[in-house]
Rosetta silent file (secondary structure, phi, psi, omega in degrees, C-alpha in Angstrom):
SEQUENCE: MAEGKEKKGFFKRLVSGLTKTRDNIVSGFDSIFSGFSHIDDDFYEELEEILVMGDIGIRATEEIIENLKQKVKEPADCRELLINSIKEQMYVGDTAYRFEEEKSVVLVIGVNGVGKTTTIGKLAGKLKNQGKKVILGAADT
SCORE:     score description
SCORE:     0.000 S_00000001
   1 L     0.000  151.320 -160.763   33.397   12.072    7.191 S_00000001
   2 L   -97.255  175.943 -153.069   33.812   15.666    6.014 S_00000001
   3 L   -78.288  133.084  174.474   33.878   18.403    8.898 S_00000001
   4 L    82.312    6.592  176.854   30.646   19.630   10.684 S_00000001
   5 L  -113.146  127.829  167.946   28.697   16.780    9.466 S_00000001
   6 L  -100.437  140.369  177.427   27.351   14.069   11.840 S_00000001
   7 L   -43.378   94.972  177.021   26.875   10.587   11.095 S_00000001
   8 L   -63.247  151.929  175.379   23.226    9.925   11.564 S_00000001
   9 L   -77.434  169.160 -179.836   22.139    6.891   13.434 S_00000001
  10 H   -47.113  -88.376 -155.389   20.070    4.175   12.332 S_00000001
  11 H   -56.301  -47.586  172.729   16.462    5.604   13.602 S_00000001
  12 H   -46.287  -43.992 -179.279   17.348    9.555   12.600 S_00000001
  13 H   -67.678  -34.114  176.620   18.000    8.001    9.138 S_00000001
  14 H   -66.862  -45.421  174.059   14.928    5.660    9.259 S_00000001
  15 H   -66.919  -67.313 -163.183   12.465    8.895   10.281 S_00000001
  16 H   -34.347  -45.869  171.289   14.329   11.119    7.721 S_00000001
  17 H   -53.388  -59.516 -147.057   13.404    7.927    4.662 S_00000001
  18 H   -68.183  -24.823 -172.778    9.866    7.579    6.370 S_00000001
  19 H   -79.925  -11.846  152.858    9.511   11.828    6.347 S_00000001
  20 H   -57.549  -57.697  164.715   10.340   11.481    2.588 S_00000001
  21 H   -71.256  -24.434  141.143    8.046    9.195    1.728 S_00000001
  22 H   -30.400  -83.698 -179.790    5.452   11.087    3.329 S_00000001
  23 H   -61.815    0.623  164.409    5.959   13.979    1.767 S_00000001
  24 H   -47.584  -67.139  177.505    6.249   12.338   -1.518 S_00000001
  25 H   -66.289  -89.023  178.457    2.798   10.815   -1.307 S_00000001
  26 H   -43.278  -13.467  151.749    1.490   13.656   -0.354 S_00000001
  27 H   -81.261  -10.551  174.008    2.736   16.270   -2.475 S_00000001
  28 H   -76.097  -36.329  167.232    1.480   13.690   -5.214 S_00000001
  29 H   -60.880  -51.724 -178.442   -1.996   13.410   -3.656 S_00000001
  30 H   -28.183  -66.203 -172.938   -1.826   17.121   -3.530 S_00000001
  31 H   -68.740  -16.123  167.000   -1.182   17.240   -7.311 S_00000001
  32 H   -53.529  -58.262 -168.033   -3.683   14.674   -8.276 S_00000001
  33 H   -85.306    8.107  167.753   -6.346   15.858   -6.852 S_00000001
  34 H  -109.347  -15.461 -166.497   -5.909   19.465   -7.791 S_00000001
  35 H   -94.260  -26.836 -154.592   -4.556   18.409  -11.762 S_00000001
  36 L  -120.943  128.727  143.503   -7.784   15.968  -12.319 S_00000001
  37 L   -84.265   -9.050  152.862  -11.335   17.009  -12.724 S_00000001
  38 L  -157.388  159.590  179.327  -12.677   14.032  -12.955 S_00000001
  39 L   -61.600   92.122 -134.801  -11.920   10.643  -12.816 S_00000001
  40 L  -158.791  176.266  169.459  -10.722    8.316  -15.734 S_00000001
  41 H   -28.509  -66.860 -175.414   -7.982    6.074  -16.722 S_00000001
  42 H   -63.217  -25.042  168.488   -5.190    8.576  -16.608 S_00000001
  43 H   -67.675  -52.029 -169.285   -5.953    9.411  -13.016 S_00000001
  44 H   -44.250  -36.830 -169.457   -6.027    5.639  -11.710 S_00000001
  45 H   -59.808  -52.387  171.855   -2.645    5.735  -13.734 S_00000001
  46 H   -53.756  -44.220 -162.884   -1.485    8.515  -11.994 S_00000001
  47 H   -82.501  -23.312  162.964   -2.424    7.941   -8.646 S_00000001
  48 H   -42.772  -51.529 -168.872   -0.903    3.842   -9.223 S_00000001
  49 H   -76.898  -25.296 -157.953    2.425    5.913   -9.596 S_00000001
  50 H   -80.581  -45.297 -173.457    2.313    8.163   -7.104 S_00000001
  51 H   -52.231  -70.953 -161.325    1.275    4.941   -4.265 S_00000001
  52 H   -66.169  -29.260  164.301    4.068    2.670   -5.641 S_00000001
  53 L   -68.385   -1.542 -167.788    7.044    5.638   -5.817 S_00000001
  54 L  -104.346  -39.612 -157.786    5.475    6.157   -2.003 S_00000001
  55 L    73.390   52.958 -171.563    6.290    2.282   -1.064 S_00000001
  56 L   -95.182  -55.198 -176.573    3.252    1.359   -0.559 S_00000001
  57 L   102.111  166.052 -167.176    4.032   -1.654   -2.661 S_00000001
  58 H   -77.532   -2.119 -178.250    2.531   -3.383   -6.073 S_00000001
  59 H  -103.776  -26.405 -170.607   -0.062   -5.575   -4.268 S_00000001
  60 H   -96.260   -8.868  178.614   -1.381   -3.318   -1.935 S_00000001
  61 H   -84.991  -55.959 -179.498   -1.497   -0.236   -4.746 S_00000001
  62 H   -59.549  -28.823  171.512   -3.409   -2.779   -6.869 S_00000001
  63 H   -87.389  -42.097 -179.068   -6.290   -3.382   -4.221 S_00000001
  64 H   -63.294  -39.918 -163.604   -6.588    0.099   -3.288 S_00000001
  65 H   -71.474  -20.363  173.200   -6.964    1.280   -6.791 S_00000001
  66 H   -77.910  -23.380  167.553   -9.587   -2.011   -7.372 S_00000001
  67 H   -80.632  -45.919  173.545  -11.398   -0.382   -4.384 S_00000001
  68 H   -44.436  -50.242 -154.851  -11.294    3.089   -5.263 S_00000001
  69 L   -69.807  -19.710 -163.312  -12.386    1.907   -9.035 S_00000001
  70 L  -127.724   24.591  176.765  -15.834    0.479   -7.363 S_00000001
  71 L  -136.671  -26.725 -175.408  -16.652    3.249   -5.023 S_00000001
  72 L   -93.380  145.694  162.972  -15.368    6.527   -6.425 S_00000001
  73 L  -119.018  -65.921  159.737  -16.936    8.531   -8.771 S_00000001
  74 L   -73.776  134.073 -171.478  -15.573   12.118   -8.585 S_00000001
  75 H   -82.311   -6.459  152.566  -12.144   12.873   -7.081 S_00000001
  76 H   -43.377  -45.600 -175.123  -13.317   14.941   -4.301 S_00000001
  77 H   -54.281  -38.494 -137.303  -15.096   11.465   -3.180 S_00000001
  78 H   -79.898  -38.907 -176.643  -11.337    9.598   -3.684 S_00000001
  79 H   -22.860  -55.746 -149.251   -9.476   11.556   -0.767 S_00000001
  80 H   -75.366  -57.762 -164.871  -11.290   10.494    2.065 S_00000001
  81 H   -48.387  -56.050 -139.737  -11.800    6.603    0.272 S_00000001
  82 H   -98.722  -32.119  178.734   -7.974    6.720   -0.619 S_00000001
  83 H  -101.415  -24.154  164.064   -6.564    7.486    2.910 S_00000001
  84 H   -74.662  -80.325 -155.944   -9.192    4.429    4.687 S_00000001
  85 H   -33.754  -49.668 -178.703   -7.759    2.546    2.271 S_00000001
  86 H   -76.872  -61.710 -175.244   -4.268    2.991    2.682 S_00000001
  87 H   -24.416  -76.141  173.821   -5.004    2.628    6.513 S_00000001
  88 H   -22.801  -72.999  168.228   -6.984   -1.197    5.718 S_00000001
  89 H   -30.801  -54.439 -172.752   -3.992   -1.947    4.190 S_00000001
  90 H   -65.201  -31.402 -174.030   -1.381   -0.954    6.731 S_00000001
  91 L   -62.394  125.755  168.937   -3.553   -2.587    9.431 S_00000001
  92 L   -94.937  -12.020 -178.231   -1.733   -5.623   10.887 S_00000001
  93 L    84.192  177.536 -163.323   -4.258   -6.543   13.619 S_00000001
  94 H   -71.145  -39.458 -172.568   -4.270   -7.699   17.453 S_00000001
  95 H   -92.092   27.889  167.738   -1.352  -10.402   16.309 S_00000001
  96 H   -65.163  -19.603 -177.234    1.281   -8.039   15.160 S_00000001
  97 L  -132.527   26.885  144.490    3.174   -8.552   18.217 S_00000001
  98 H   -31.023  -26.256 -160.356    2.290  -12.549   19.301 S_00000001
  99 H   -87.529    2.300  176.826    5.529  -13.778   18.666 S_00000001
 100 H   -76.717   -6.284  177.141    6.563  -11.884   22.487 S_00000001
 101 L  -122.179   16.655 -174.531    3.989  -14.845   23.969 S_00000001
 102 L  -161.874 -179.745 -165.066    4.557  -17.899   22.048 S_00000001
 103 L   -95.074  148.404 -157.905    6.870  -19.639   20.132 S_00000001
 104 L  -131.861  140.212  150.689    7.755  -17.522   16.921 S_00000001
 105 L  -115.879  164.289  177.074   10.049  -16.771   14.092 S_00000001
 106 L  -115.193  130.385  151.758   10.883  -13.225   13.026 S_00000001
 107 L   -70.022  107.253  177.935   12.218  -12.782    9.818 S_00000001
 108 L  -129.571  140.904 -130.712   13.935   -9.424    9.165 S_00000001
 109 L  -147.045  109.383  161.729   14.931   -8.650    5.949 S_00000001
 110 L   143.606  148.350 -119.840   16.894   -5.499    3.951 S_00000001
 111 L   -66.322  153.361 -156.053   19.114   -4.081    2.391 S_00000001
 112 L   -69.326  128.050  166.541   22.985   -4.014    3.290 S_00000001
 113 L    78.357   30.691  146.155   24.334   -1.586    6.348 S_00000001
 114 L  -119.887   31.061 -171.933   20.767   -0.224    7.748 S_00000001
 115 L   107.737   -7.770  173.708   20.974   -2.143   11.126 S_00000001
 116 H   -36.533  -62.824 -157.554   19.424   -5.369   10.833 S_00000001
 117 H   -63.559  -36.434  172.589   22.069   -7.142   12.687 S_00000001
 118 H   -52.043  -30.202 -162.107   21.922   -4.229   15.602 S_00000001
 119 H   -71.743  -63.912 -171.146   18.131   -4.087   15.613 S_00000001
 120 H   -43.835  -41.319 -179.535   18.125   -8.041   15.574 S_00000001
 121 H   -81.782  -45.035  173.355   20.816   -8.448   18.846 S_00000001
 122 H   -50.354  -29.762  173.648   18.816   -5.531   20.511 S_00000001
 123 H   -85.816  -43.209  170.265   15.801   -7.660   20.398 S_00000001
 124 H   -45.026  -52.104 -165.599   17.083  -10.933   21.493 S_00000001
 125 H   -50.856  -43.558  176.659   18.841   -9.406   24.109 S_00000001
 126 H   -69.947  -40.525  158.114   15.415   -8.043   25.357 S_00000001
 127 H   -81.566   -8.331  167.949   13.748  -11.066   25.286 S_00000001
 128 H   -45.062  -46.690  177.314   16.663  -12.767   26.745 S_00000001
 129 H   -60.798  -21.170 -149.138   15.966  -10.563   29.626 S_00000001
 130 L  -118.234   19.507  174.609   12.439  -11.249   29.742 S_00000001
 131 L    68.570    2.499  153.367   13.274  -14.982   30.659 S_00000001
 132 L   -47.541  121.327  164.491   12.712  -16.044   26.855 S_00000001
 133 L   -66.518  123.212  174.639   14.432  -18.350   24.866 S_00000001
 134 L  -114.940  128.260 -169.428   16.230  -17.110   21.863 S_00000001
 135 L  -126.232  122.406  160.044   17.860  -18.966   18.912 S_00000001
 136 L  -103.878  179.349 -164.857   19.347  -16.799   15.981 S_00000001
 137 L  -165.825  112.755 -179.914   20.095  -17.879   12.651 S_00000001
 138 L  -101.543  133.113 -163.839   21.860  -16.028    9.946 S_00000001
 139 L  -123.983   28.977  175.597   21.225  -16.522    6.153 S_00000001
 140 L   -32.423  143.289  158.387   23.538  -13.894    4.381 S_00000001
 141 L   -51.855    0.000    0.000   24.382  -14.650    0.427 S_00000001
């Protein structure tokens, strides 16, 4: 480790990554809304690229674009609808944390070194301290 450099913890890396993603999406939105005076196929292609590169996901991006195509006529109308459409795609509902109340399987996936095992251990410990039965299974390659 280089002198003077602090090793970032999992949550600091996560916040840093999410901040980068948010900044990329926001700057992309700013450029698309200032760069287009009317909505056409190029507008939607550019918007799709911004959403995919911003880690929104292919299926969610396709649904967002289809929703906008049905409702939007001018770029000025698009911004608010886009924001609301993204919020709808990300809404997980009231069942998001039902696993704490009933028998559940929690699948955790991600690339190597991001803290999955540590997080799973902490989650298992928390649930065990609440008097719940916990079984862990690994499926590494």
